[in-house]
C-alpha positions as a LaTeX table, in Angstrom:
\begin{tabular}{lrrr}
\hline
Residue & $x$ (\AA) & $y$ (\AA) & $z$ (\AA) \\
\hline
Unk1 & 150.54 & 175.23 & 88.38 \\
Unk2 & 150.52 & 173.70 & 84.89 \\
Unk3 & 154.07 & 172.42 & 85.43 \\
Unk4 & 152.99 & 170.59 & 88.56 \\
Unk5 & 150.10 & 168.94 & 86.70 \\
Unk6 & 152.37 & 167.75 & 83.87 \\
Unk7 & 153.69 & 164.24 & 84.48 \\
Unk8 & 156.83 & 162.55 & 83.20 \\
Unk9 & 156.33 & 161.08 & 79.75 \\
Unk10 & 158.13 & 159.71 & 76.72 \\
Unk11 & 161.77 & 160.74 & 76.54 \\
Unk12 & 161.83 & 161.83 & 80.18 \\
Unk13 & 162.23 & 158.19 & 81.15 \\
Unk14 & 165.13 & 157.66 & 78.73 \\
Unk15 & 166.99 & 160.70 & 80.09 \\
Unk16 & 166.56 & 159.54 & 83.69 \\
Unk17 & 169.37 & 157.06 & 83.00 \\
Unk18 & 172.87 & 157.26 & 81.57 \\
Unk19 & 172.35 & 157.34 & 77.81 \\
Unk20 & 174.07 & 154.40 & 76.11 \\
Unk21 & 172.07 & 153.89 & 72.92 \\
Unk22 & 168.63 & 154.87 & 71.55 \\
Unk23 & 166.94 & 152.09 & 73.52 \\
Unk24 & 167.53 & 151.87 & 77.29 \\
Unk25 & 169.59 & 148.88 & 78.39 \\
Unk26 & 169.06 & 146.63 & 81.39 \\
Unk27 & 172.16 & 147.87 & 83.20 \\
Unk28 & 171.61 & 151.62 & 82.87 \\
Unk29 & 172.69 & 153.71 & 85.83 \\
Unk30 & 170.40 & 156.43 & 87.13 \\
Unk31 & 171.79 & 159.76 & 85.99 \\
Unk32 & 173.65 & 162.13 & 88.30 \\
Unk33 & 175.62 & 165.30 & 87.69 \\
Unk34 & 178.96 & 163.49 & 87.35 \\
Unk35 & 177.59 & 161.04 & 84.76 \\
Unk36 & 175.90 & 163.64 & 82.53 \\
Unk37 & 179.04 & 164.40 & 80.42 \\
Unk38 & 179.59 & 160.72 & 79.55 \\
Unk39 & 175.89 & 160.26 & 78.91 \\
Unk40 & 175.86 & 163.23 & 76.53 \\
Unk41 & 178.96 & 162.03 & 74.69 \\
Unk42 & 177.15 & 158.72 & 74.11 \\
Unk43 & 174.03 & 160.61 & 73.07 \\
Unk44 & 175.98 & 162.79 & 70.63 \\
Unk45 & 177.60 & 159.85 & 68.87 \\
Unk46 & 174.54 & 157.55 & 68.90 \\
Unk47 & 171.53 & 159.79 & 68.42 \\
Unk48 & 171.85 & 163.55 & 67.83 \\
Unk49 & 173.90 & 166.64 & 68.61 \\
Unk50 & 171.44 & 168.48 & 70.84 \\
Unk51 & 173.73 & 168.05 & 73.81 \\
Unk52 & 172.94 & 171.43 & 75.37 \\
Unk53 & 169.21 & 170.70 & 75.47 \\
Unk54 & 169.62 & 167.14 & 76.67 \\
Unk55 & 172.17 & 168.13 & 79.30 \\
Unk56 & 169.51 & 170.44 & 80.74 \\
Unk57 & 166.96 & 167.61 & 80.62 \\
Unk58 & 169.30 & 165.14 & 82.29 \\
Unk59 & 170.26 & 167.69 & 84.93 \\
Unk60 & 166.63 & 167.97 & 86.02 \\
Unk61 & 165.92 & 164.25 & 85.65 \\
Unk62 & 168.56 & 163.39 & 88.26 \\
Unk63 & 166.34 & 164.70 & 91.05 \\
Unk64 & 163.69 & 162.51 & 92.61 \\
Unk65 & 161.48 & 165.54 & 93.15 \\
Unk66 & 159.94 & 167.06 & 90.00 \\
Unk67 & 159.10 & 170.21 & 91.97 \\
Unk68 & 162.69 & 171.41 & 91.44 \\
Unk69 & 162.14 & 171.37 & 87.69 \\
Unk70 & 158.68 & 172.92 & 88.05 \\
Unk71 & 160.06 & 175.95 & 89.93 \\
Unk72 & 163.01 & 176.53 & 87.60 \\
Unk73 & 160.90 & 175.94 & 84.49 \\
Unk74 & 158.37 & 178.55 & 85.64 \\
Unk75 & 161.23 & 181.00 & 86.14 \\
Unk76 & 162.54 & 180.11 & 82.66 \\
Unk77 & 159.14 & 180.85 & 81.10 \\
Unk78 & 159.04 & 184.23 & 82.84 \\
Unk79 & 162.60 & 184.76 & 81.61 \\
Unk80 & 161.45 & 184.06 & 78.06 \\
Unk81 & 158.75 & 186.72 & 78.37 \\
Unk82 & 161.21 & 189.24 & 79.80 \\
Unk83 & 163.88 & 188.52 & 77.16 \\
Unk84 & 161.39 & 188.90 & 74.32 \\
Unk85 & 160.17 & 192.17 & 75.81 \\
Unk86 & 163.74 & 193.41 & 76.26 \\
Unk87 & 164.46 & 192.66 & 72.61 \\
Unk88 & 161.39 & 194.68 & 71.58 \\
Unk89 & 162.49 & 197.49 & 73.90 \\
Unk90 & 166.02 & 197.44 & 72.47 \\
Unk91 & 164.74 & 197.63 & 68.90 \\
Unk92 & 162.01 & 200.22 & 69.44 \\
Unk93 & 163.56 & 202.23 & 72.26 \\
Unk94 & 160.31 & 202.11 & 74.24 \\
Unk95 & 160.34 & 201.49 & 77.98 \\
Unk96 & 159.61 & 198.05 & 79.36 \\
Unk97 & 156.20 & 198.08 & 81.02 \\
Unk98 & 153.60 & 195.70 & 82.40 \\
Unk99 & 151.42 & 196.00 & 79.29 \\
Unk100 & 154.25 & 194.83 & 77.00 \\
Unk101 & 154.97 & 191.91 & 79.32 \\
Unk102 & 151.29 & 190.93 & 79.34 \\
Unk103 & 151.00 & 191.16 & 75.55 \\
Unk104 & 154.11 & 189.00 & 75.20 \\
Unk105 & 152.61 & 186.43 & 77.59 \\
Unk106 & 149.32 & 186.34 & 75.67 \\
Unk107 & 151.11 & 185.89 & 72.35 \\
Unk108 & 153.21 & 183.08 & 73.78 \\
Unk109 & 150.17 & 181.42 & 75.32 \\
Unk110 & 148.23 & 181.43 & 72.05 \\
Unk111 & 150.95 & 181.00 & 69.45 \\
Unk112 & 153.45 & 178.51 & 70.87 \\
Unk113 & 152.56 & 175.27 & 69.12 \\
Unk114 & 151.85 & 172.37 & 71.50 \\
Unk115 & 152.39 & 174.45 & 74.64 \\
Unk116 & 152.46 & 171.39 & 76.88 \\
Unk117 & 155.06 & 169.60 & 74.77 \\
Unk118 & 157.34 & 172.61 & 74.29 \\
Unk119 & 157.06 & 174.38 & 77.65 \\
Unk120 & 155.75 & 172.00 & 80.33 \\
Unk121 & 157.12 & 168.55 & 79.47 \\
Unk122 & 160.70 & 168.18 & 80.75 \\
Unk123 & 162.25 & 166.89 & 77.50 \\
Unk124 & 160.32 & 169.35 & 75.34 \\
Unk125 & 161.12 & 172.24 & 77.64 \\
Unk126 & 164.84 & 171.42 & 77.59 \\
Unk127 & 164.78 & 171.33 & 73.80 \\
Unk128 & 162.64 & 174.40 & 73.14 \\
Unk129 & 162.06 & 176.71 & 76.11 \\
Unk130 & 165.50 & 176.53 & 77.68 \\
Unk131 & 167.41 & 176.71 & 74.39 \\
Unk132 & 165.22 & 179.66 & 73.37 \\
Unk133 & 166.53 & 181.48 & 76.43 \\
Unk134 & 170.08 & 180.92 & 75.19 \\
Unk135 & 169.26 & 182.06 & 71.65 \\
Unk136 & 167.31 & 185.12 & 72.75 \\
Unk137 & 170.00 & 186.04 & 75.26 \\
Unk138 & 172.54 & 185.97 & 72.44 \\
Unk139 & 170.27 & 188.02 & 70.15 \\
Unk140 & 169.76 & 190.60 & 72.91 \\
Unk141 & 173.51 & 190.77 & 73.49 \\
Unk142 & 174.15 & 191.31 & 69.76 \\
Unk143 & 171.47 & 194.02 & 69.53 \\
Unk144 & 172.93 & 195.87 & 72.51 \\
Unk145 & 176.45 & 195.57 & 71.09 \\
Unk146 & 175.26 & 196.88 & 67.74 \\
Unk147 & 173.55 & 199.85 & 69.41 \\
Unk148 & 176.65 & 200.66 & 71.48 \\
Unk149 & 178.90 & 200.47 & 68.40 \\
Unk150 & 176.67 & 202.77 & 66.35 \\
Unk151 & 176.20 & 205.30 & 69.15 \\
\hline
\end{tabular}
Protein backbone atom coordinates (compact mmCIF):
# COMPACT_ATOMS: atom_id res chain seq x y z
CA UNK A 1 0.00 0.00 0.00
CA UNK A 2 2.82 2.42 0.82
CA UNK A 3 4.38 1.76 -2.60
CA UNK A 4 1.15 2.76 -4.32
CA UNK A 5 1.00 6.01 -2.33
CA UNK A 6 4.60 6.93 -3.23
CA UNK A 7 4.78 9.10 -6.34
CA UNK A 8 7.58 9.55 -8.85
CA UNK A 9 10.10 12.12 -7.69
CA UNK A 10 13.60 13.46 -8.27
CA UNK A 11 15.83 11.06 -10.16
CA UNK A 12 12.90 8.94 -11.31
CA UNK A 13 12.25 11.50 -14.03
CA UNK A 14 15.88 11.45 -15.20
CA UNK A 15 15.88 7.65 -15.47
CA UNK A 16 12.65 7.65 -17.50
CA UNK A 17 14.77 8.72 -20.47
CA UNK A 18 17.95 7.48 -22.13
CA UNK A 19 20.74 8.86 -19.97
CA UNK A 20 23.05 11.12 -21.97
CA UNK A 21 24.53 13.45 -19.36
CA UNK A 22 23.72 14.58 -15.79
CA UNK A 23 21.09 17.02 -17.05
CA UNK A 24 18.31 15.73 -19.35
CA UNK A 25 18.53 16.97 -22.92
CA UNK A 26 15.71 18.12 -25.18
CA UNK A 27 16.01 15.13 -27.52
CA UNK A 28 16.04 12.34 -24.94
CA UNK A 29 14.26 9.16 -25.94
CA UNK A 30 11.95 7.46 -23.47
CA UNK A 31 13.74 4.42 -22.09
CA UNK A 32 12.94 0.88 -23.18
CA UNK A 33 14.64 -2.45 -22.53
CA UNK A 34 16.77 -2.28 -25.68
CA UNK A 35 18.07 1.21 -24.85
CA UNK A 36 19.00 0.49 -21.22
CA UNK A 37 22.54 -0.84 -21.99
CA UNK A 38 23.50 2.28 -23.98
CA UNK A 39 21.91 4.50 -21.35
CA UNK A 40 23.90 2.80 -18.60
CA UNK A 41 27.16 3.04 -20.55
CA UNK A 42 26.54 6.79 -20.82
CA UNK A 43 25.65 6.91 -17.13
CA UNK A 44 28.81 5.02 -16.16
CA UNK A 45 31.12 7.35 -18.07
CA UNK A 46 29.31 10.60 -17.20
CA UNK A 47 28.04 10.20 -13.66
CA UNK A 48 28.78 7.10 -11.56
CA UNK A 49 29.37 3.36 -11.67
CA UNK A 50 26.18 2.17 -10.00
CA UNK A 51 25.03 0.57 -13.22
CA UNK A 52 23.36 -2.42 -11.56
CA UNK A 53 21.14 -0.21 -9.41
CA UNK A 54 20.32 2.21 -12.19
CA UNK A 55 19.62 -0.59 -14.66
CA UNK A 56 16.98 -1.82 -12.22
CA UNK A 57 15.57 1.70 -11.93
CA UNK A 58 15.47 2.20 -15.70
CA UNK A 59 13.91 -1.21 -16.21
CA UNK A 60 10.94 -0.21 -14.04
CA UNK A 61 10.77 3.35 -15.40
CA UNK A 62 10.11 2.07 -18.93
CA UNK A 63 6.58 1.04 -17.98
CA UNK A 64 3.74 3.53 -18.06
CA UNK A 65 2.10 1.78 -15.12
CA UNK A 66 3.85 2.20 -11.75
CA UNK A 67 1.81 -0.71 -10.37
CA UNK A 68 4.32 -3.12 -11.97
CA UNK A 69 7.08 -1.63 -9.84
CA UNK A 70 4.85 -1.53 -6.76
CA UNK A 71 4.15 -5.27 -6.95
CA UNK A 72 7.76 -6.30 -7.60
CA UNK A 73 9.10 -3.88 -5.00
CA UNK A 74 6.77 -5.33 -2.35
CA UNK A 75 8.04 -8.80 -3.24
CA UNK A 76 11.63 -7.50 -3.01
CA UNK A 77 10.98 -6.12 0.49
CA UNK A 78 9.56 -9.48 1.58
CA UNK A 79 12.61 -11.09 -0.03
CA UNK A 80 14.86 -8.85 2.06
CA UNK A 81 13.13 -9.99 5.24
CA UNK A 82 13.40 -13.65 4.23
CA UNK A 83 17.07 -13.36 3.21
CA UNK A 84 18.00 -11.67 6.48
CA UNK A 85 16.14 -14.35 8.42
CA UNK A 86 17.83 -17.11 6.39
CA UNK A 87 21.23 -15.62 7.20
CA UNK A 88 20.36 -15.63 10.91
CA UNK A 89 19.14 -19.22 10.59
CA UNK A 90 22.33 -20.26 8.78
CA UNK A 91 24.54 -18.70 11.45
CA UNK A 92 22.58 -19.85 14.50
CA UNK A 93 21.19 -23.13 13.20
CA UNK A 94 17.71 -22.24 14.47
CA UNK A 95 14.64 -22.95 12.36
CA UNK A 96 13.02 -20.19 10.35
CA UNK A 97 9.72 -19.25 11.96
CA UNK A 98 7.06 -16.57 11.82
CA UNK A 99 8.39 -14.86 14.96
CA UNK A 100 11.85 -14.38 13.43
CA UNK A 101 10.29 -13.00 10.25
CA UNK A 102 8.16 -10.56 12.26
CA UNK A 103 11.13 -9.40 14.37
CA UNK A 104 13.13 -8.84 11.18
CA UNK A 105 10.27 -6.80 9.71
CA UNK A 106 9.97 -4.66 12.85
CA UNK A 107 13.71 -4.00 12.92
CA UNK A 108 13.68 -3.02 9.26
CA UNK A 109 10.64 -0.80 9.75
CA UNK A 110 12.23 1.10 12.64
CA UNK A 111 15.91 1.11 11.72
CA UNK A 112 16.11 1.64 7.97
CA UNK A 113 16.98 5.32 7.64
CA UNK A 114 14.57 7.29 5.44
CA UNK A 115 12.33 4.29 4.72
CA UNK A 116 10.47 6.10 1.96
CA UNK A 117 13.64 7.15 0.17
CA UNK A 118 15.39 3.78 0.44
CA UNK A 119 12.51 1.33 0.03
CA UNK A 120 9.51 3.03 -1.61
CA UNK A 121 10.93 5.60 -4.04
CA UNK A 122 11.91 3.93 -7.34
CA UNK A 123 15.43 5.38 -7.59
CA UNK A 124 16.16 4.87 -3.90
CA UNK A 125 14.78 1.34 -3.96
CA UNK A 126 16.93 0.42 -6.96
CA UNK A 127 20.01 1.74 -5.20
CA UNK A 128 19.39 0.32 -1.73
CA UNK A 129 16.66 -2.32 -1.46
CA UNK A 130 17.33 -4.18 -4.69
CA UNK A 131 21.12 -4.11 -4.38
CA UNK A 132 20.78 -5.29 -0.77
CA UNK A 133 19.04 -8.39 -2.12
CA UNK A 134 22.07 -9.07 -4.32
CA UNK A 135 24.54 -8.52 -1.46
CA UNK A 136 22.58 -10.59 1.04
CA UNK A 137 22.07 -13.35 -1.51
CA UNK A 138 25.83 -13.49 -1.98
CA UNK A 139 26.46 -13.48 1.78
CA UNK A 140 23.96 -16.31 2.25
CA UNK A 141 25.61 -18.28 -0.54
CA UNK A 142 29.05 -17.81 1.06
CA UNK A 143 27.77 -18.83 4.50
CA UNK A 144 26.19 -21.99 3.09
CA UNK A 145 29.35 -22.82 1.15
CA UNK A 146 31.46 -22.31 4.26
CA UNK A 147 29.17 -24.59 6.28
CA UNK A 148 29.25 -27.30 3.60
CA UNK A 149 33.06 -27.13 3.37
CA UNK A 150 33.53 -27.42 7.14
CA UNK A 151 31.00 -30.24 7.53
